[in-house]
mmCIF file of C-alpha atoms in Angstrom:
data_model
loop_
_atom_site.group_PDB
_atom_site.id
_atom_site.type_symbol
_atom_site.label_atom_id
_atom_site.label_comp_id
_atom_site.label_asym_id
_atom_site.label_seq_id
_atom_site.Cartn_x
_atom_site.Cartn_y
_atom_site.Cartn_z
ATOM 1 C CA UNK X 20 -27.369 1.924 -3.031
ATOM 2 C CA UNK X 21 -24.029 3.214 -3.726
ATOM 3 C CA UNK X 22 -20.874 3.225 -3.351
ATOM 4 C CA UNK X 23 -20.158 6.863 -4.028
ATOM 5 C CA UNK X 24 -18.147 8.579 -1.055
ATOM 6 C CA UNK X 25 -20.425 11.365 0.188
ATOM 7 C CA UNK X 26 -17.798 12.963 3.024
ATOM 8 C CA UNK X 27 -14.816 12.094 4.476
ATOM 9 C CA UNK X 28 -12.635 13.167 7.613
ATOM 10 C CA UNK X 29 -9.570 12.234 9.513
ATOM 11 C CA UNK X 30 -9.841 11.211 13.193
ATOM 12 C CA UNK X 31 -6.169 10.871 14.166
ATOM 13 C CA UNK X 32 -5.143 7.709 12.403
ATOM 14 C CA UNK X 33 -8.176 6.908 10.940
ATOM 15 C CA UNK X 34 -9.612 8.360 7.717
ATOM 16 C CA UNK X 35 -13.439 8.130 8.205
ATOM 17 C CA UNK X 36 -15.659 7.860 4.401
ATOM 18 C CA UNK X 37 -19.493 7.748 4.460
ATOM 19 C CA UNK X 38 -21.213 7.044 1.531
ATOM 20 C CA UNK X 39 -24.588 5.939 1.024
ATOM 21 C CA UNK X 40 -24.267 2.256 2.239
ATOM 22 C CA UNK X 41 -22.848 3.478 5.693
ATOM 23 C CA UNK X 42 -19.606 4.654 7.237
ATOM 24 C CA UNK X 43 -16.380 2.465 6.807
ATOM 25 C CA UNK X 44 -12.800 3.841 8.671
ATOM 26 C CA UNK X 45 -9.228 3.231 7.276
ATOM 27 C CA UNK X 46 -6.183 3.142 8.698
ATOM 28 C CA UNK X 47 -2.362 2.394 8.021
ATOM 29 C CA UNK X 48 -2.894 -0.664 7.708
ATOM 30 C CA UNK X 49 -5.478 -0.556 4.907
ATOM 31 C CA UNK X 50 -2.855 1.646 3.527
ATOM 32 C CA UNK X 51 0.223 -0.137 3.348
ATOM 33 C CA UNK X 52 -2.147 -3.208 1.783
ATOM 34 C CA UNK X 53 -3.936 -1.041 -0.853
ATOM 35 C CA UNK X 54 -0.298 0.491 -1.606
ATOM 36 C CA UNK X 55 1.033 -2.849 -2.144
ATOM 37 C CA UNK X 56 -1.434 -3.436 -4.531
ATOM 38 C CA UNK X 57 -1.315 -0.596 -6.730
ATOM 39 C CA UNK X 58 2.127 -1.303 -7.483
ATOM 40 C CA UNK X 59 1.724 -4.397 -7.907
ATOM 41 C CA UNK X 60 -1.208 -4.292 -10.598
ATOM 42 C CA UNK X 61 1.317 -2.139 -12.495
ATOM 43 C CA UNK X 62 2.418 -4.256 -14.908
ATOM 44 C CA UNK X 63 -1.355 -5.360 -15.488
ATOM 45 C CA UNK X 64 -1.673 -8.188 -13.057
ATOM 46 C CA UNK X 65 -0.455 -9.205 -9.982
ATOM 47 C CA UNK X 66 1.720 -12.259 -10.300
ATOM 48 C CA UNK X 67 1.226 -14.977 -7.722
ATOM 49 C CA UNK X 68 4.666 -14.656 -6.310
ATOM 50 C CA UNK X 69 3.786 -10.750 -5.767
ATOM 51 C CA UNK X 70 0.480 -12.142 -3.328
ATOM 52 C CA UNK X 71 2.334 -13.908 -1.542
ATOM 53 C CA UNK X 72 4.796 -11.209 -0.870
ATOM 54 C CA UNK X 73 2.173 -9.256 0.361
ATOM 55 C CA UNK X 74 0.651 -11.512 2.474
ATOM 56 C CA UNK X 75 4.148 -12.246 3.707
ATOM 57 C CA UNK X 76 4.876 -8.284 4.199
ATOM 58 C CA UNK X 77 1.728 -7.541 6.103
ATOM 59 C CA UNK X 78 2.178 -10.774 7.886
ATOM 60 C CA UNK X 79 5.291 -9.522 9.033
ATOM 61 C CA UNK X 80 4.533 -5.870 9.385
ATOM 62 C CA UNK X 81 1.577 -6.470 11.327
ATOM 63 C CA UNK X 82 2.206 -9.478 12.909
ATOM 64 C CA UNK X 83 -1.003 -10.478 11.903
ATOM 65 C CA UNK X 84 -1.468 -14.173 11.172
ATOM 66 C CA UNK X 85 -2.455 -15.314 7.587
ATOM 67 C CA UNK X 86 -6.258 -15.276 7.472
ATOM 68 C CA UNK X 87 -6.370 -11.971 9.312
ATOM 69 C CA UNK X 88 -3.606 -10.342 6.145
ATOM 70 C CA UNK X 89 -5.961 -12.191 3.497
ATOM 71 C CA UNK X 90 -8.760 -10.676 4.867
ATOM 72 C CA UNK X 91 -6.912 -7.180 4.877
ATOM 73 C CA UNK X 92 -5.185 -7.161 1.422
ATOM 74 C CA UNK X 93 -8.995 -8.874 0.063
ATOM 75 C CA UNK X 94 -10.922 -5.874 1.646
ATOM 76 C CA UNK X 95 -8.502 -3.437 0.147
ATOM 77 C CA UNK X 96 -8.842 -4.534 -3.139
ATOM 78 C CA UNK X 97 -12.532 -5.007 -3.081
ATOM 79 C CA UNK X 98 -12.573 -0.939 -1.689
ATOM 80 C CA UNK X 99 -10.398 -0.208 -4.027
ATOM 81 C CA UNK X 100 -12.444 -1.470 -7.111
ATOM 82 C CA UNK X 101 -15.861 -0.503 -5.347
ATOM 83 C CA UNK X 102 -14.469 2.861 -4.743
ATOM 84 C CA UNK X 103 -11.840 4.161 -7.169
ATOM 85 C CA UNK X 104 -11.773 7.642 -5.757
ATOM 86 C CA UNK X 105 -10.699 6.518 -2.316
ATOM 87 C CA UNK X 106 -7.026 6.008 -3.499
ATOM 88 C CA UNK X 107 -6.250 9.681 -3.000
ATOM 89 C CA UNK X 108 -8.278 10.145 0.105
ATOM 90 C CA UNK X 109 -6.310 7.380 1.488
ATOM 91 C CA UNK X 110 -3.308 9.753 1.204
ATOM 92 C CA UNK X 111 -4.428 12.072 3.826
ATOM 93 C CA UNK X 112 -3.561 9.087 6.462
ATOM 94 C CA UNK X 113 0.215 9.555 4.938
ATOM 95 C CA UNK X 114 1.040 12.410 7.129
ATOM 96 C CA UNK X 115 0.094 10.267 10.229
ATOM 97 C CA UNK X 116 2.759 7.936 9.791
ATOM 98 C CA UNK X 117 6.419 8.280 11.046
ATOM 99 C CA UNK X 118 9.734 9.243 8.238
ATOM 100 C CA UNK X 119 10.286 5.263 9.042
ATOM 101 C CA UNK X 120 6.865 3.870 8.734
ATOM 102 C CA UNK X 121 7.121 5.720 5.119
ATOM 103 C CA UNK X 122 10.499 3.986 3.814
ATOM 104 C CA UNK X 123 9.263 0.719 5.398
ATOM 105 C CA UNK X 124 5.941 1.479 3.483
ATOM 106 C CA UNK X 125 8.494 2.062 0.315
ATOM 107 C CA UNK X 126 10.539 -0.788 1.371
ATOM 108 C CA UNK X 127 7.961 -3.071 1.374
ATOM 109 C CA UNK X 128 6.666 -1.608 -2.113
ATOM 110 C CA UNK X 129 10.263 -2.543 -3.518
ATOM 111 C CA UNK X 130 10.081 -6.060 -2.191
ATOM 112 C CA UNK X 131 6.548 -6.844 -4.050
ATOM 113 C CA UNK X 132 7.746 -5.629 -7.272
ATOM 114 C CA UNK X 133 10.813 -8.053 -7.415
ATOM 115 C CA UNK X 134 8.977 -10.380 -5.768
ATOM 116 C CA UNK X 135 8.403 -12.287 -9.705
ATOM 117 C CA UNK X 136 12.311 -11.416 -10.600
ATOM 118 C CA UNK X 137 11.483 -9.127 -12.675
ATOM 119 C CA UNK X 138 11.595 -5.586 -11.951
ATOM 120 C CA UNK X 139 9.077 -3.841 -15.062
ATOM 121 C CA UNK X 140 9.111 -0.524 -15.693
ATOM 122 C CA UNK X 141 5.733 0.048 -15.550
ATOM 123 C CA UNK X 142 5.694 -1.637 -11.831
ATOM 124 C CA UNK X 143 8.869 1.548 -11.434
ATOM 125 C CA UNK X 144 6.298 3.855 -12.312
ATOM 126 C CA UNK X 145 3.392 2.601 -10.912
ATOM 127 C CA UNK X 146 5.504 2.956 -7.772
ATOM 128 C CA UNK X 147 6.918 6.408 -8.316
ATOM 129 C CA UNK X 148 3.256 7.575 -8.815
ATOM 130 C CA UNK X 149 2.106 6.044 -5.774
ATOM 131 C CA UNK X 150 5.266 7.418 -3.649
ATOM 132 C CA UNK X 151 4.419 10.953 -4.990
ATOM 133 C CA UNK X 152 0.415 10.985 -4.370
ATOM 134 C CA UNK X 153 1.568 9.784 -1.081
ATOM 135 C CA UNK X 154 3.759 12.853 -0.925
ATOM 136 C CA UNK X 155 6.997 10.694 0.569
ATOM 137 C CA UNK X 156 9.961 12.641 -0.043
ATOM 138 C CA UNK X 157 12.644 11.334 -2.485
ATOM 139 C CA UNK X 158 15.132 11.391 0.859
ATOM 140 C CA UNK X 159 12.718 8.805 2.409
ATOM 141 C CA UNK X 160 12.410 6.837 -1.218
ATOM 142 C CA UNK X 161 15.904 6.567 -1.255
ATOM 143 C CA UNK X 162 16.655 5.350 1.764
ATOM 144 C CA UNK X 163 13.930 2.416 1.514
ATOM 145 C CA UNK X 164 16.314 1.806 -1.921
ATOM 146 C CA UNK X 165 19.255 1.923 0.050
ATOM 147 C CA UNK X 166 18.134 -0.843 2.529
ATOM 148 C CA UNK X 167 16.673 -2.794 -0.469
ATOM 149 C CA UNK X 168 19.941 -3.008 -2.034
ATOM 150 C CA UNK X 169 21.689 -3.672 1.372
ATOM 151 C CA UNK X 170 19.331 -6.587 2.260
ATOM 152 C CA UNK X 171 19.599 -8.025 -1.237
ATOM 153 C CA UNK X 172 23.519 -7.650 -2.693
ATOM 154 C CA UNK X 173 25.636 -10.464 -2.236
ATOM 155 C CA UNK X 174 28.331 -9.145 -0.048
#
């Protein structure tokens, strides 16, 4: 069997993928988690303090409880491994979401980079790649900067 995507489709919020094994949905909350991810894995690993910001994130995004956000942020990187070429699929669910679901999406990308105290600037790129395959504007970027730097200044 394989893991190969055969077709896919959206189906309002869902993105719908067969491949040979069977047919598997996504939604924005798949998203969001394999997002997180990405830019996390840009420096070359993901640091513990950047899981537990996601957990925390999805946790709170969510309001999912912590086995449940595991579970979610697991399965997306297992897909995500299993099936490199769903990344850019998962972009069609982008347009689906609201102008503030993207700069909380951003936000939330922001938070899991410093999450180590160190901001890298591979992480920077890994995250302006991911915010431009996702096709969120640099309006909406800078606006989930603007709120970073609001909620973490001194002041």
């Amino acid at each position: 069997m394989s893991n190969d995507i055969i077709n896919s489709r959206l189906e309002g919020t869902r993105l719908i993928v067969e491949t040979a094994e069977g047919v598997e949905e996504y939604d924005s909350k798949f998203l969001v988690a394999a997002l997180l991810i990405y830019v996390a894995r840009g420096s070359g690993q993901i640091e513990p303090e950047e899981s537990a910001q996601i957990i925390e994130l999805i946790e709170e995004r969510f309001h999912m409880q912590g086995a449940e956000s595991l579970e979610l942020i697991t399965r997306a990187m297992t897909e995500m491994i299993e099936k490199p070429e769903l990344g850019p699929l998962l972009t069609d669910l982008v347009p689906t979401l609201s102008d503030t679901d993207k700069e909380d999406m951003a936000l939330m990308a922001l938070k899991v980079i410093a999450a180590d105290g160190r901001r890298e600037f591979a992480e920077m790129e890994q995250f302006n790649r991911a915010m431009e395959a996702a096709g969120i504007s640099p309006e909406i970027v800078h606006k989930a900067f603007d709120r970073y730097f609001a909620e973490t200044m001194p002041g």
